[in-house]
C-alpha cells in the first residue's frame, strides 16, 4: 500500500495546472451510454475513480478508447446491464450508471453504492425519481433493479434534498423519457451544468440547469458528441488552501474563479490576496500566518463540503479560534483525530461542529488517510508541520487528486511516495 512522506515547512510557490473535474467527468462518462454514436471527452483526469468508471463501462460491453486526457466511449455493443458489487463498492458515483442504463435500455441493475465512509449516504431520492418516471424499482441481494419495459415518461419530481448525484441521475434518465420532466429542488453545482452542457451537445433538450428547477423535454434519441470537462474546482480550491496554510504564493492556470466564489472569499478573510482572472487564480499570503475563519458547509453556492477538511487543516495553524460546521454529511470529521496526532488543537462540539484553536506549529507524525477529502486535510497539516509526516492509505487521495506528489513538488514541497516499503520517487 502506498504512503506519502512529507517534510513540512516550505511555503508552496509557483504555478499549477488544474486537472479536469472528477465530479464532472464521472457523470459524463456514465451519460455517454445515452448516445447512439461515440462520445469524445476531453480534459479527462487520470484518477482511480475514472479508471473505475471506465472498468464499469467496459464491463457492460461499452467500448472505451483513450489516449492521454481524451477518452471516447461507444456504447453500441452494450450487452449487460448490471454494475457488479466489487467495482461499485469503491465508488459511490457508480450509481450514476442507473439513470442512463434505464433510459437507454429500459433496465439496470446496480449494486448499492460504497465510496467514502462518511456517514450514511442513501439513494432514496434517486429511486423515488426513477419510480416517478415510471420505472419499477426493487432491492434484491444488495442490488437495485429497475425496469421500464415501455420506456420512461416525463413527470414532476420534487427532491427532498438537493442531491448532486440524484439530480444528475434523474436528469440523464429524463433526456430520453416521453414528455417533459421537471426536477424541483435540484442541486445547482457547476458539475451539473457541465453534465447538462454535454447532454445538450448530444441533442438533449434541457432548461434551467444551474438553478433549482430543471426542465427536460425528452427526445427519442441522442447522438454522439464531443465535450471538454470543466476544471476541477475542488482540486483548485484545495491547492489554494494548502498554499495559504503554508504562507505561500501560487498561481493556478486553468482555474475557474466563478465556481469558487465563497472559497475565495473565505481565503481573503484568512488574509490572502487573491487575483481572479478568466482562466486563472493567483493567491499570495505575503509570508503571513493565516487568520482563523469560520465556515459552514452548504449546497452550492455555499462552502463545499469537499473542501471542509482542507480549510479546517489551515485553521489549525491560523491566528485565533474558528468553528467549522458540517451540514451535508454526518461523520465527516474523521481527520480530527489524525490532525490531533500532528499537534492540532481540535475538538468536536456535538456531531456537526469542530472547534479549532490555532497553534503556531504542528509536528510531523504517522497518520492514516480515512477518506478522499479528509486525506488532503492531512496533506495540508503535513505541509505546515515541522519534520516528517507519513500518510498511510493514500489510495484514498489517488481516487480524486491527479499526480499529487508531482504537483506538490512542482510547488516546492518535499514529498515522496513510498510503495510497499520501496521508495519509488
Ligand atoms: C456528490 C459529490 C461529492 C460531494 C457531494 C456533496 C460526486 C461524484 N460526488 O456526492 O464529492 O461531497 O456531492 O456536494 O459528484 N442524500 C439523501 N438521499 C439521496 C441522496 C443524497 O438523503 O438519495 C443526502 C446525502 O446523505 C447527503 C446529501 O444528500 O447528506 C448530499 O448528498 P449528494 O449531493 O447526493 O452527494 P453525492 O452525489 O453522493
Coordinates of C-alpha atoms and ligand atoms in Angstrom, one line a residue:
X1 CA 0.0 0.0 0.0
X2 CA 1.4 3.4 -1.0
X3 CA 2.3 6.1 1.6
X4 CA 3.3 9.7 1.3
X5 CA 6.2 11.1 3.2
X6 CA 6.0 14.9 3.5
X7 CA 8.6 17.1 5.2
X8 CA 6.8 20.2 6.1
X9 CA 7.8 23.8 6.4
X10 CA 8.2 25.0 2.8
X11 CA 5.7 27.7 1.6
X12 CA 4.1 26.5 -1.6
X13 CA 5.1 28.7 -4.5
X14 CA 4.8 28.5 -8.3
X15 CA 2.3 27.6 -11.0
X16 CA -0.1 24.7 -11.1
X17 CA -2.3 23.4 -13.9
X18 CA -5.7 22.3 -12.6
X19 CA -6.9 18.9 -13.9
X20 CA -10.4 18.1 -15.3
X21 CA -13.1 17.8 -12.7
X22 CA -13.6 14.3 -11.2
X23 CA -17.2 15.1 -10.2
X24 CA -18.0 16.2 -13.7
X25 CA -16.2 13.5 -15.7
X26 CA -17.8 10.6 -13.8
X27 CA -21.5 11.5 -14.6
X28 CA -20.4 12.5 -18.2
X29 CA -18.7 9.1 -18.7
X30 CA -21.9 7.4 -17.5
X31 CA -24.0 9.7 -19.6
X32 CA -22.2 8.6 -22.7
X33 CA -24.3 5.5 -22.6
X34 CA -27.3 7.6 -23.7
X35 CA -25.8 8.4 -27.1
X36 CA -26.2 6.3 -30.2
X37 CA -22.8 7.4 -31.5
X38 CA -19.3 7.8 -30.0
X39 CA -18.9 10.5 -27.3
X40 CA -15.4 12.0 -27.1
X41 CA -14.5 13.5 -23.8
X42 CA -11.5 15.9 -23.4
X43 CA -9.6 17.0 -20.3
X44 CA -10.2 13.7 -18.5
X45 CA -8.1 13.5 -15.3
X46 CA -6.1 10.3 -14.7
X47 CA -7.6 9.2 -11.4
X48 CA -8.6 5.9 -9.8
X49 CA -12.3 6.8 -9.8
X50 CA -12.1 7.5 -13.6
X51 CA -10.4 4.1 -14.1
X52 CA -13.2 2.5 -12.0
X53 CA -15.9 4.2 -14.1
X54 CA -14.2 3.0 -17.4
X55 CA -13.9 -0.5 -16.0
X56 CA -17.6 -0.4 -15.2
X57 CA -18.5 0.8 -18.7
X58 CA -16.3 -1.9 -20.3
X59 CA -17.9 -4.5 -18.0
X60 CA -21.3 -3.5 -19.5
X61 CA -19.8 -4.1 -23.0
X62 CA -19.1 -0.5 -24.0
X63 CA -16.0 0.3 -26.0
X64 CA -13.8 2.8 -24.2
X65 CA -10.7 4.0 -26.1
X66 CA -8.4 6.6 -24.6
X67 CA -5.2 8.4 -25.2
X68 CA -3.8 10.8 -22.7
X69 CA -6.6 13.0 -21.5
X70 CA -9.1 12.2 -24.2
X71 CA -11.5 9.3 -23.9
X72 CA -14.0 8.0 -26.4
X73 CA -17.0 5.9 -25.3
X74 CA -19.0 3.9 -27.8
X75 CA -21.9 2.0 -26.3
X76 CA -23.2 0.1 -29.4
X77 CA -22.1 -3.2 -28.0
X78 CA -23.6 -2.9 -24.5
X79 CA -25.0 -6.3 -23.7
X80 CA -25.1 -6.4 -19.9
X81 CA -27.0 -4.1 -17.7
X82 CA -25.5 -4.9 -14.3
X83 CA -22.8 -3.0 -12.4
X84 CA -21.2 -5.5 -10.0
X85 CA -20.5 -5.0 -6.3
X86 CA -16.8 -5.4 -6.5
X87 CA -16.5 -2.4 -8.8
X88 CA -19.3 -0.3 -7.3
X89 CA -18.2 -0.7 -3.7
X90 CA -15.1 1.5 -4.1
X91 CA -17.0 4.4 -5.7
X92 CA -20.5 5.8 -4.9
X93 CA -20.6 7.6 -8.3
X94 CA -21.1 4.1 -9.9
X95 CA -24.7 4.6 -9.1
X96 CA -24.8 7.2 -11.9
X97 CA -25.0 4.3 -14.4
X98 CA -28.5 3.6 -13.3
X99 CA -30.2 6.6 -15.0
X100 CA -28.5 6.2 -18.4
X101 CA -29.0 2.4 -18.5
X102 CA -32.6 2.7 -17.6
X103 CA -33.3 5.4 -20.1
X104 CA -31.5 3.8 -23.0
X105 CA -32.1 0.1 -22.4
X106 CA -35.1 0.0 -20.1
X107 CA -33.2 -2.0 -17.5
X108 CA -30.5 -1.6 -14.9
X109 CA -29.1 -3.5 -12.0
X110 CA -26.6 -1.6 -9.9
X111 CA -25.1 -2.7 -6.6
X112 CA -25.9 -0.3 -3.7
X113 CA -23.0 2.1 -3.7
X114 CA -20.0 2.3 -1.5
X115 CA -17.4 5.1 -1.7
X116 CA -16.1 7.3 1.1
X117 CA -17.1 6.1 4.6
X118 CA -18.6 9.5 5.5
X119 CA -21.8 8.6 7.2
X120 CA -25.0 7.1 5.8
X121 CA -25.4 8.2 2.2
X122 CA -28.8 6.9 1.0
X123 CA -30.0 6.8 -2.6
X124 CA -33.7 7.1 -1.8
X125 CA -34.1 10.3 -3.8
X126 CA -32.7 8.7 -6.9
X127 CA -35.1 5.7 -6.5
X128 CA -38.1 8.0 -5.8
X129 CA -37.3 9.8 -9.0
X130 CA -36.9 6.6 -11.1
X131 CA -40.3 5.4 -9.8
X132 CA -41.9 8.7 -10.7
X133 CA -40.5 8.4 -14.2
X134 CA -42.4 5.1 -14.4
X135 CA -39.7 2.5 -13.6
X136 CA -40.3 -0.5 -11.4
X137 CA -37.6 -0.5 -8.7
X138 CA -36.8 -3.3 -6.3
X139 CA -33.9 -4.0 -3.9
X140 CA -32.6 -7.6 -4.0
X141 CA -29.4 -9.1 -2.6
X142 CA -27.7 -5.7 -2.2
X143 CA -28.6 -4.7 -5.8
X144 CA -31.1 -2.1 -7.0
X145 CA -33.0 -3.5 -10.0
X146 CA -35.0 -1.1 -12.2
X147 CA -37.1 -1.8 -15.2
X148 CA -39.0 0.4 -17.6
X149 CA -40.1 -2.1 -20.3
X150 CA -42.1 0.5 -22.2
X151 CA -39.7 3.4 -21.6
X152 CA -39.8 6.3 -19.1
X153 CA -42.3 9.0 -19.1
X154 CA -41.9 12.7 -18.1
X155 CA -43.1 13.8 -14.7
X156 CA -42.6 16.2 -11.9
X157 CA -40.0 15.3 -9.2
X158 CA -39.6 17.4 -6.1
X159 CA -36.4 16.3 -4.3
X160 CA -36.4 16.3 -0.5
X161 CA -32.7 17.3 -0.5
X162 CA -30.8 18.9 -3.4
X163 CA -28.7 15.8 -4.0
X164 CA -26.0 16.2 -6.6
X165 CA -25.9 12.6 -7.8
X166 CA -29.7 12.3 -7.6
X167 CA -30.1 15.4 -9.8
X168 CA -27.6 14.0 -12.3
X169 CA -29.1 10.5 -12.4
X170 CA -32.6 11.8 -12.9
X171 CA -31.5 14.5 -15.4
X172 CA -29.8 11.8 -17.5
X173 CA -32.8 9.4 -17.3
X174 CA -35.3 12.2 -18.3
X175 CA -33.4 13.0 -21.5
X176 CA -35.0 10.0 -23.3
X177 CA -38.3 9.9 -21.5
X178 CA -41.6 10.6 -23.3
X179 CA -42.7 14.1 -22.4
X180 CA -41.4 16.8 -20.1
X181 CA -39.8 16.2 -16.7
X182 CA -39.4 19.0 -14.1
X183 CA -36.9 18.4 -11.3
X184 CA -37.6 20.8 -8.4
X185 CA -35.2 21.5 -5.5
X186 CA -32.4 20.3 -7.9
X187 CA -28.8 20.7 -6.9
X188 CA -27.1 23.7 -8.6
X189 CA -23.4 22.5 -8.6
X190 CA -21.3 23.6 -11.6
X191 CA -20.7 19.9 -12.4
X192 CA -24.4 19.5 -13.1
X193 CA -24.2 22.4 -15.5
X194 CA -21.2 20.7 -17.2
X195 CA -23.1 17.4 -17.5
X196 CA -26.1 19.3 -18.9
X197 CA -23.9 21.0 -21.5
X198 CA -22.5 17.7 -22.6
X199 CA -26.1 16.3 -22.9
X200 CA -27.2 19.4 -24.9
X201 CA -24.3 18.7 -27.3
X202 CA -25.8 15.2 -27.7
X203 CA -29.1 16.7 -28.7
X204 CA -30.9 16.7 -25.3
X205 CA -33.4 19.5 -24.5
X206 CA -32.7 20.9 -21.1
X207 CA -33.5 24.3 -19.5
X208 CA -32.7 25.7 -16.1
X209 CA -29.6 23.7 -15.3
X210 CA -27.6 25.6 -12.6
X211 CA -30.9 26.7 -11.0
X212 CA -33.2 24.8 -8.5
X213 CA -35.7 23.9 -11.3
X214 CA -34.5 21.9 -14.3
X215 CA -36.8 21.1 -17.2
X216 CA -36.1 18.3 -19.6
X217 CA -38.1 17.7 -22.7
X218 CA -37.5 14.1 -23.6
X219 CA -36.2 13.3 -27.2
X220 CA -36.4 9.9 -28.9
X221 CA -32.6 9.6 -29.3
X222 CA -29.3 11.3 -28.5
X223 CA -26.3 11.4 -30.8
X224 CA -22.5 11.1 -30.3
X225 CA -20.8 14.4 -29.4
X226 CA -17.6 16.0 -28.1
X227 CA -17.2 17.7 -24.7
X228 CA -14.4 19.3 -22.7
X229 CA -14.6 18.7 -19.0
X230 CA -14.6 21.8 -16.7
X231 CA -11.5 22.3 -14.5
X232 CA -11.8 20.7 -11.1
X233 CA -12.9 23.4 -8.6
X234 CA -12.2 21.1 -5.6
X235 CA -8.6 20.5 -6.7
X236 CA -8.2 24.2 -7.4
X237 CA -9.6 25.2 -4.0
X238 CA -7.6 22.5 -2.3
X239 CA -4.2 23.8 -3.6
X240 CA -5.2 27.4 -2.8
X241 CA -6.0 26.4 0.8
X242 CA -2.7 24.5 1.0
X243 CA -0.8 27.5 -0.3
X244 CA -2.5 29.8 2.2
X245 CA -1.8 27.4 5.1
X246 CA 1.9 27.3 4.2
X247 CA 2.0 31.2 3.8
X248 CA 2.8 30.7 0.2
X249 CA 2.1 32.2 -3.2
X250 CA 0.7 30.3 -6.1
X251 CA -0.9 30.8 -9.5
X252 CA -3.4 28.3 -10.8
X253 CA -3.7 28.0 -14.6
X254 CA -6.9 26.8 -16.0
X255 CA -8.8 27.5 -12.7
X256 CA -12.3 28.8 -12.9
X257 CA -12.8 31.6 -10.3
X258 CA -16.6 31.8 -10.9
X259 CA -17.1 28.3 -9.5
X260 CA -15.1 29.1 -6.3
X261 CA -16.9 32.2 -5.1
X262 CA -17.3 31.6 -1.4
X263 CA -14.0 29.7 -1.0
X264 CA -12.1 32.7 -2.5
X265 CA -14.0 34.9 -0.1
X266 CA -13.0 32.8 2.9
X267 CA -9.4 32.7 1.8
X268 CA -9.4 36.5 1.6
X269 CA -10.9 36.6 5.1
X270 CA -7.9 34.5 6.1
X271 CA -5.6 37.2 4.8
X272 CA -4.8 36.0 1.3
X273 CA -4.5 38.5 -1.6
X274 CA -6.4 36.9 -4.4
X275 CA -6.4 37.9 -8.0
X276 CA -9.0 36.2 -10.2
X277 CA -8.9 36.4 -13.9
X278 CA -10.6 34.4 -16.6
X279 CA -8.8 31.0 -16.7
X280 CA -6.6 31.6 -13.7
X281 CA -6.4 32.5 -10.0
X282 CA -3.4 33.9 -8.1
X283 CA -3.1 33.7 -4.3
X284 CA -0.4 35.4 -2.1
X285 CA -0.1 35.3 1.6
X286 CA 2.9 37.6 1.6
X287 CA 4.6 35.2 4.1
X288 CA 1.9 35.9 6.8
X289 CA 0.2 33.4 9.0
X290 CA -3.5 32.9 8.1
X291 CA -6.3 34.3 10.3
X292 CA -8.8 31.8 11.7
X293 CA -12.1 31.8 9.7
X294 CA -15.4 30.2 10.5
X295 CA -17.0 28.1 7.8
X296 CA -20.3 26.1 7.5
X297 CA -20.7 23.7 4.5
X298 CA -23.8 24.0 2.4
X299 CA -25.0 23.0 -1.1
X300 CA -23.7 25.2 -3.9
X301 CA -23.2 28.1 -3.9
X302 CA -22.3 27.6 -0.2
X303 CA -19.0 26.4 1.1
X304 CA -18.4 23.0 -0.4
X305 CA -18.2 20.0 2.0
X306 CA -15.4 18.7 -0.3
X307 CA -13.1 21.5 0.9
X308 CA -14.1 21.4 4.6
X309 CA -11.2 19.1 5.8
X310 CA -8.6 21.2 3.9
X311 CA -9.9 24.5 5.3
X312 CA -10.1 23.1 8.8
X313 CA -6.5 21.9 8.5
X314 CA -5.5 25.5 7.6
X315 CA -7.4 26.8 10.6
X316 CA -5.3 24.5 12.9
X317 CA -2.3 26.8 12.3
X318 CA -4.2 30.1 12.0
X319 CA -4.2 33.0 14.4
X320 CA -7.3 32.6 16.5
X321 CA -10.1 30.2 17.1
X322 CA -12.6 29.0 14.5
X323 CA -15.7 26.9 14.2
X324 CA -16.2 24.6 11.3
X325 CA -19.8 23.3 10.8
X326 CA -20.5 20.3 8.5
X327 CA -24.1 20.4 7.4
X328 CA -24.0 18.0 4.4
X329 CA -22.6 14.7 5.7
X330 CA -22.5 13.0 9.1
X331 CA -19.2 11.6 10.2
X332 CA -17.1 13.9 8.1
X333 CA -14.7 14.8 10.8
X334 CA -12.5 11.7 10.8
X335 CA -9.5 13.9 10.1
X336 CA -9.7 15.5 13.5
X337 CA -8.1 12.6 15.4
X338 CA -5.3 12.4 12.8
X339 CA -4.7 16.2 12.9
X340 CA -4.5 15.9 16.7
X341 CA -1.6 13.5 16.2
X342 CA 0.2 16.3 14.5
X343 CA -0.4 18.6 17.5
X344 CA -3.6 20.4 16.3
X345 CA -6.0 21.7 19.0
X346 CA -9.3 20.5 17.7
X347 CA -12.4 19.2 19.4
X348 CA -15.9 18.3 18.4
X349 CA -18.9 20.1 19.8
X350 CA -21.9 17.9 19.1
X351 CA -21.7 15.9 15.9
X352 CA -21.5 18.7 13.3
X353 CA -19.3 21.4 14.7
X354 CA -15.5 21.3 15.2
X355 CA -13.8 24.0 17.3
X356 CA -10.3 24.7 16.1
X357 CA -7.8 26.7 18.2
X358 CA -4.9 27.8 16.0
X359 CA -1.4 26.7 17.2
X360 CA 1.8 28.2 15.9
X361 CA 3.2 24.9 14.7
X362 CA 2.3 21.3 14.0
X363 CA 4.8 18.4 14.3
X364 CA 5.2 15.5 11.9
X365 CA 3.8 12.1 12.9
X366 CA 2.5 9.0 11.2
X367 CA -1.2 9.4 10.2
X368 CA -3.8 7.5 8.3
X369 CA -5.9 8.7 5.4
X370 CA -9.6 7.9 6.0
X371 CA -11.5 9.3 3.1
X372 CA -10.7 11.2 -0.1
X373 CA -11.0 14.9 1.0
X374 CA -10.0 14.3 4.7
X375 CA -6.8 12.9 3.3
X376 CA -5.9 16.1 1.7
X377 CA -6.6 17.8 5.1
X378 CA -3.8 15.6 6.4
X379 CA -1.6 16.7 3.5
X380 CA -2.2 20.3 4.4
X381 CA -1.3 19.5 8.0
X382 CA 1.9 17.7 6.9
X383 CA 2.9 20.6 4.7
X384 CA 2.9 23.0 7.6
X385 CA 4.3 20.6 10.2
X386 CA 7.9 20.6 11.4
X387 CA 9.6 17.3 10.4
X388 CA 8.3 14.2 8.5
X389 CA 4.7 13.1 8.3
X390 CA 4.0 9.7 6.9
X391 CA 0.5 9.4 5.5
X392 CA -0.7 5.8 5.1
X393 CA -3.6 4.5 2.9
X394 CA -3.2 7.2 0.3
X395 CA -5.2 5.2 -2.2
X396 CA -8.0 7.5 -0.9
X397 CA -6.1 10.5 -2.3
X398 CA -5.4 8.8 -5.6
X399 CA -9.2 8.4 -6.1
X400 CA -9.5 12.1 -6.7
X401 CA -6.2 14.1 -6.9
X402 CA -4.2 13.6 -10.1
X403 CA -0.4 13.3 -9.6
X404 CA -0.4 14.7 -6.1
X405 CA 3.3 14.3 -5.4
X406 CA 4.2 15.7 -8.9
X407 CA 2.0 18.7 -8.4
X408 CA 3.1 19.4 -4.8
X409 CA 6.8 19.0 -5.8
X410 CA 6.4 21.5 -8.6
X411 CA 5.2 23.9 -6.0
X412 CA 8.4 23.3 -3.9
X413 CA 7.1 20.8 -1.4
X414 CA 9.3 18.0 -0.1
X415 CA 7.1 14.9 -0.9
X416 CA 7.9 11.3 -1.6
X417 CA 5.7 8.4 -2.4
X418 CA 6.7 5.0 -1.0
X419 CA 5.3 1.8 -2.4
X420 CA 5.2 -1.3 -0.2
X421 CA 8.3 -0.2 1.7
X422 CA 10.2 0.8 -1.5
X423 CA 10.8 4.5 -2.3
X424 CA 9.7 4.9 -5.9
X425 CA 10.1 8.6 -6.5
Ligands
LIG1 C1 -21.5 14.5 -4.7 C2 -20.0 14.6 -4.9 C3 -19.3 14.6 -3.6 C4 -19.8 15.7 -2.7 C5 -21.3 15.7 -2.6 C6 -21.9 16.9 -1.9 C7 -19.7 13.4 -7.0 C8 -19.2 12.2 -7.7 N1 -19.6 13.4 -5.6 O1 -21.8 13.3 -3.9 O2 -17.9 14.8 -3.8 O3 -19.2 15.6 -1.4 O4 -21.9 15.6 -3.9 O5 -21.5 18.1 -2.5 O6 -20.2 14.3 -7.6 N2 -29.0 12.2 0.2 C9 -30.2 11.6 0.6 N3 -30.8 10.8 -0.3 C10 -30.3 10.6 -1.6 C11 -29.1 11.2 -2.0 C12 -28.5 12.0 -1.1 O7 -30.6 11.8 1.7 O8 -31.0 9.9 -2.4 C13 -28.3 13.1 1.1 C14 -26.9 12.6 1.5 O9 -26.9 11.7 2.5 C15 -26.2 13.9 1.9 C16 -26.8 14.9 0.9 O10 -28.0 14.3 0.5 O11 -26.5 14.2 3.2 C17 -25.9 15.3 -0.2 O12 -25.5 14.1 -1.0 P1 -25.3 14.1 -2.5 O13 -25.5 15.5 -3.0 O14 -26.2 13.1 -3.1 O15 -23.8 13.6 -2.7 P2 -23.2 12.7 -3.8 O16 -24.0 13.0 -5.1 O17 -23.1 11.3 -3.3

